[in-house]
Short mmCIF file of C-alpha atoms in Angstrom, two decimals:
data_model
loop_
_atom_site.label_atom_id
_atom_site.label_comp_id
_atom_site.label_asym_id
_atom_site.label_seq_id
_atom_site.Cartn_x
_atom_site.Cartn_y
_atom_site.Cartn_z
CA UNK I 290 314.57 -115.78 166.73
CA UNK I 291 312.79 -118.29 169.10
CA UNK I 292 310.08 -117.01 171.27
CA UNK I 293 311.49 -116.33 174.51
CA UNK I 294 314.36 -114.05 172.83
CA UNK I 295 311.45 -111.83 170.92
CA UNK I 296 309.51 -111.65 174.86
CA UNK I 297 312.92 -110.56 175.62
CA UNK I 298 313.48 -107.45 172.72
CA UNK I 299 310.03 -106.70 173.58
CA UNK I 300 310.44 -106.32 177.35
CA UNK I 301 313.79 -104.49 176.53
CA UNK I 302 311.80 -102.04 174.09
CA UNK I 303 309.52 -101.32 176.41
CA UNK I 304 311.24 -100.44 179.76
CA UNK I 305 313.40 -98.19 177.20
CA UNK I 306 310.11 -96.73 175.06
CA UNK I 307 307.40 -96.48 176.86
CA UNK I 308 309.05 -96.00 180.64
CA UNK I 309 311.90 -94.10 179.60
CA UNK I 310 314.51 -96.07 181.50
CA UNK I 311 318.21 -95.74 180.34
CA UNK I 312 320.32 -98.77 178.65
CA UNK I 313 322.11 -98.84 181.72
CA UNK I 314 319.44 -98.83 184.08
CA UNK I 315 317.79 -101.85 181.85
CA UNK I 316 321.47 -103.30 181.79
CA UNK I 317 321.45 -103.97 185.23
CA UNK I 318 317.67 -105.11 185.63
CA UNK I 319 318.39 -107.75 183.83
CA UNK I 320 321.55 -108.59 184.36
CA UNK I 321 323.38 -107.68 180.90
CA UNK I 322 325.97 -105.39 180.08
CA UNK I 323 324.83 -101.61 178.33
CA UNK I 324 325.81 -102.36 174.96
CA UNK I 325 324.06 -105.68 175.03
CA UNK I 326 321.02 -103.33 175.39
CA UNK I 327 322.29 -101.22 172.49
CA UNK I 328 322.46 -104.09 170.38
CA UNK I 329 318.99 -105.84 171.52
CA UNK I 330 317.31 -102.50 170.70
CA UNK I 331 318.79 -102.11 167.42
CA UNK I 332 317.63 -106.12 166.51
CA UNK I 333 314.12 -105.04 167.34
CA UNK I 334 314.77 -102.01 164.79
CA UNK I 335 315.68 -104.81 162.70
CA UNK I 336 312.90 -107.18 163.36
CA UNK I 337 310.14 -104.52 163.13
CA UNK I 338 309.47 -104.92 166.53
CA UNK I 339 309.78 -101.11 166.94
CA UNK I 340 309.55 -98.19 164.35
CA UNK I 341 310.50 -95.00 164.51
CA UNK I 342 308.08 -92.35 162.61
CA UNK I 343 309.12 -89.05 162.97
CA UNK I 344 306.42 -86.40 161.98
CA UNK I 345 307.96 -83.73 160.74
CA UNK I 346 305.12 -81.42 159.79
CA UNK I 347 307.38 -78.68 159.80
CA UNK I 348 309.07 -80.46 156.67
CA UNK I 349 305.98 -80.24 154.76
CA UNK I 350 304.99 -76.77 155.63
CA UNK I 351 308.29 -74.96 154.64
CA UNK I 352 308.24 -77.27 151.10
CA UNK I 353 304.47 -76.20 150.71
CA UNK I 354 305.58 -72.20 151.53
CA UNK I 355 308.41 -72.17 149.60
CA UNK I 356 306.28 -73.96 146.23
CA UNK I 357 303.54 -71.46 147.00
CA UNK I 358 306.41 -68.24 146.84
CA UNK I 359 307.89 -69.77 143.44
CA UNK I 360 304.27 -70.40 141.71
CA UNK I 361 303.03 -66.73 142.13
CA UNK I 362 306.53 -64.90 142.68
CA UNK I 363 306.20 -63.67 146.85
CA UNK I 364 308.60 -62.96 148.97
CA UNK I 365 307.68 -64.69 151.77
CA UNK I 366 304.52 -67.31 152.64
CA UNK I 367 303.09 -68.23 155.77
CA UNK I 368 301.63 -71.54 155.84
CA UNK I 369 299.86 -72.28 159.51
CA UNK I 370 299.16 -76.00 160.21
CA UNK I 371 295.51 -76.19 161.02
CA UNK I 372 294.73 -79.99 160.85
CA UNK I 373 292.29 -81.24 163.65
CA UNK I 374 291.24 -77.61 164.72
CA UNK I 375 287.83 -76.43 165.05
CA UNK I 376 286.62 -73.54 163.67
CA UNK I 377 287.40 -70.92 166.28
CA UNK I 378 290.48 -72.41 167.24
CA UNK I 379 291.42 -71.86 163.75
CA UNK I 380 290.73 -68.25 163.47
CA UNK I 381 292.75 -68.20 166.64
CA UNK I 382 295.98 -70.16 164.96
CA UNK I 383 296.04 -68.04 161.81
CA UNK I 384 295.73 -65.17 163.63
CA UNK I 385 298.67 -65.59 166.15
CA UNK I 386 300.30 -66.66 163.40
CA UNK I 387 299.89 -63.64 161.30
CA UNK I 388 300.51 -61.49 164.66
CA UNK I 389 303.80 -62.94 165.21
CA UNK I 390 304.44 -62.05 161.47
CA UNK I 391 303.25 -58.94 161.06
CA UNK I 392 305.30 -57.99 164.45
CA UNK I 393 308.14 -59.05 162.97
CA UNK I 394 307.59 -56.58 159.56
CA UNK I 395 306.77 -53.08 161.83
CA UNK I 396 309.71 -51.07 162.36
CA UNK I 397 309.18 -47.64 163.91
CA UNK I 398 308.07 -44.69 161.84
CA UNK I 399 305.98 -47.24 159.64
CA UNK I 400 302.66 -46.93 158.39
CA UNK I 401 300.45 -49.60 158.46
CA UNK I 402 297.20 -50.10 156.23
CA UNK I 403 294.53 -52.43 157.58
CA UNK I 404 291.41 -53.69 156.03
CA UNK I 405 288.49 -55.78 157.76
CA UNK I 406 287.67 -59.48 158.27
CA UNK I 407 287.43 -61.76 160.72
CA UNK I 408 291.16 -62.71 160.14
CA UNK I 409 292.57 -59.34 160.91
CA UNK I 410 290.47 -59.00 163.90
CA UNK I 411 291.35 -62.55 165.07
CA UNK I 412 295.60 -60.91 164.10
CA UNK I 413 295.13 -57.97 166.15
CA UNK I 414 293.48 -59.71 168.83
CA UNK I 415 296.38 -62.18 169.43
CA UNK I 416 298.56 -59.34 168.99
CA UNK I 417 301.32 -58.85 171.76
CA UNK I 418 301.33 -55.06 173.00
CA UNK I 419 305.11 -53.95 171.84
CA UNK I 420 305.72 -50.20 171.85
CA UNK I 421 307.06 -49.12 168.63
CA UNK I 422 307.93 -45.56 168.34
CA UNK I 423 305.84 -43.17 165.64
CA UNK I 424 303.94 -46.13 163.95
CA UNK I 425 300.54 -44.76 162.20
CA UNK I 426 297.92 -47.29 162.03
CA UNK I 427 295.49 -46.22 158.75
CA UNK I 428 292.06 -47.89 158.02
CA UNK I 429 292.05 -48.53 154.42
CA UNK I 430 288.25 -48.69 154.69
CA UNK I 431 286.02 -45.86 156.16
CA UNK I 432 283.03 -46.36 157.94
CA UNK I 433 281.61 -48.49 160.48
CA UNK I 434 277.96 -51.03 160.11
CA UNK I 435 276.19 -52.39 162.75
CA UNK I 436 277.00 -55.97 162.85
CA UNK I 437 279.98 -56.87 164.65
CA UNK I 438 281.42 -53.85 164.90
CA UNK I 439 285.16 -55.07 166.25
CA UNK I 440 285.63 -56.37 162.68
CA UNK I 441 285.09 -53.32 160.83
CA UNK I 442 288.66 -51.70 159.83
CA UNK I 443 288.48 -48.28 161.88
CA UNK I 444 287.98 -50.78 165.16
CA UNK I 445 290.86 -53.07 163.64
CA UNK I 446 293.20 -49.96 163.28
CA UNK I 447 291.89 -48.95 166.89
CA UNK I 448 292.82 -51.70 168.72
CA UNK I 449 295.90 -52.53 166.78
CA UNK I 450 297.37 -48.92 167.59
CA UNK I 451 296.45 -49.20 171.18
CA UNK I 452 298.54 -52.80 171.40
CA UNK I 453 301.16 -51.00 169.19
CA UNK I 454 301.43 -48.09 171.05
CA UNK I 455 300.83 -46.00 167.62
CA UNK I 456 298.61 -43.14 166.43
CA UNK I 457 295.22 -43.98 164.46
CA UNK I 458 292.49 -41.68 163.14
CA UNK I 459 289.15 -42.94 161.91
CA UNK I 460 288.53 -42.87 158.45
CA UNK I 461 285.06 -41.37 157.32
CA UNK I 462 284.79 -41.35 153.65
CA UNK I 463 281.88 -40.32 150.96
CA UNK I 464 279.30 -42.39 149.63
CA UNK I 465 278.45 -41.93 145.76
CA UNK I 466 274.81 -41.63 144.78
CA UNK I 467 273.86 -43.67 141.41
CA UNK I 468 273.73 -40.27 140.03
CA UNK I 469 277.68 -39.65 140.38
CA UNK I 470 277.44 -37.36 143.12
CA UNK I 471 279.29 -37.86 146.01
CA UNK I 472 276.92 -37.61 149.51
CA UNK I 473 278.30 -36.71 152.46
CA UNK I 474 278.22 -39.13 155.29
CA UNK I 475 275.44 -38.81 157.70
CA UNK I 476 277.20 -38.76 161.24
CA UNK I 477 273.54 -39.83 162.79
CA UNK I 478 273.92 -42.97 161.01
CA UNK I 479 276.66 -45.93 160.36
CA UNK I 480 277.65 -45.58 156.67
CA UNK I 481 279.89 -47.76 154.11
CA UNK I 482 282.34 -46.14 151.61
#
């Protein structure tokens, strides 16, 4: 291939690549027939003029998932694709993520456990409000602490019944002394379980 017909592929890949012009419209800039164009752009495949890379994350995700099920015998994984993300756009990823999946799991009548974390929070936050009839939302965790409160599980089951449209009561549990004795909570202060 002499110079002038590589200018040539190039030009061709380019009007069709980058500008998104069709073979025919290129067909008739230049004064060729379509499948002339067809052809020229399959050369430059040839030549390595072009490449086509598809990413195909997606590919990787479901093999990683599916690898992850079989190694500690799950049902069902969730992998979320986090690369380039900073930190709070992370928590926000894997919790939409989760929200979606979780969503998908309720059915009415169900009864849901939740925990604490910053993960759940960041779930129930991204959460879409979907009425779903006689769902009980149950901390697994009593108490509440004083630093940031919204994470704490009897918040967590709060606001996920409200975007549920479910029923939640607060869990207040006993303490146990060193001694063995169980100590009531003191409603004056926060307490842990």
């Amino acid at each position: 291939m002499n110079i002038e017909e590589r200018k040539m592929l190039v030009k061709v890949c380019k009007m069709y690549y980058y500008e998104s012009w069709t073979q025919e419209k290129i067909a008739e800039k230049i004064g060729v027939s379509r499948p002339m164009i067809s052809k020229m752009l399959h050369r430059a495949r040839e030549e390595g003029i072009i490449e086509i890379v598809i990413h195909d994350d997606d590919h990787e995700i479901s093999t990683l998932e599916k690898e992850i099920e079989q190694l500690f015998k799950l049902k069902q994984v969730l992998v979320v694709p986090t690369k380039d993300l900073n930190k709070e756009m992370l928590s926000s990823a894997v919790g939409k993520a989760a929200a979606q999946f979780v969503l998908k799991l309720i059915k009415n009548g169900d009864r849901i456990g939740v925990s604490w974390g910053n993960t759940l929070y960041h779930m129930v936050r991204e959460f879409p409000i979907e009425k779903k009839e006689n769902v009980k939302i149950i901390p697994l965790v009593g108490g509440t602490g004083n630093h940031r409160n919204e994470m704490h599980s009897n918040q967590i089951a709060y606001e996920l019944s409200k975007k549920a449209r479910g029923h939640m009561r607060h869990t207040v549990c006993t303490r146990r002394r060193r001694n063995g004795r169980i100590k009531e909570p003191n409603h004056s202060t926060s307490q842990y379980c």
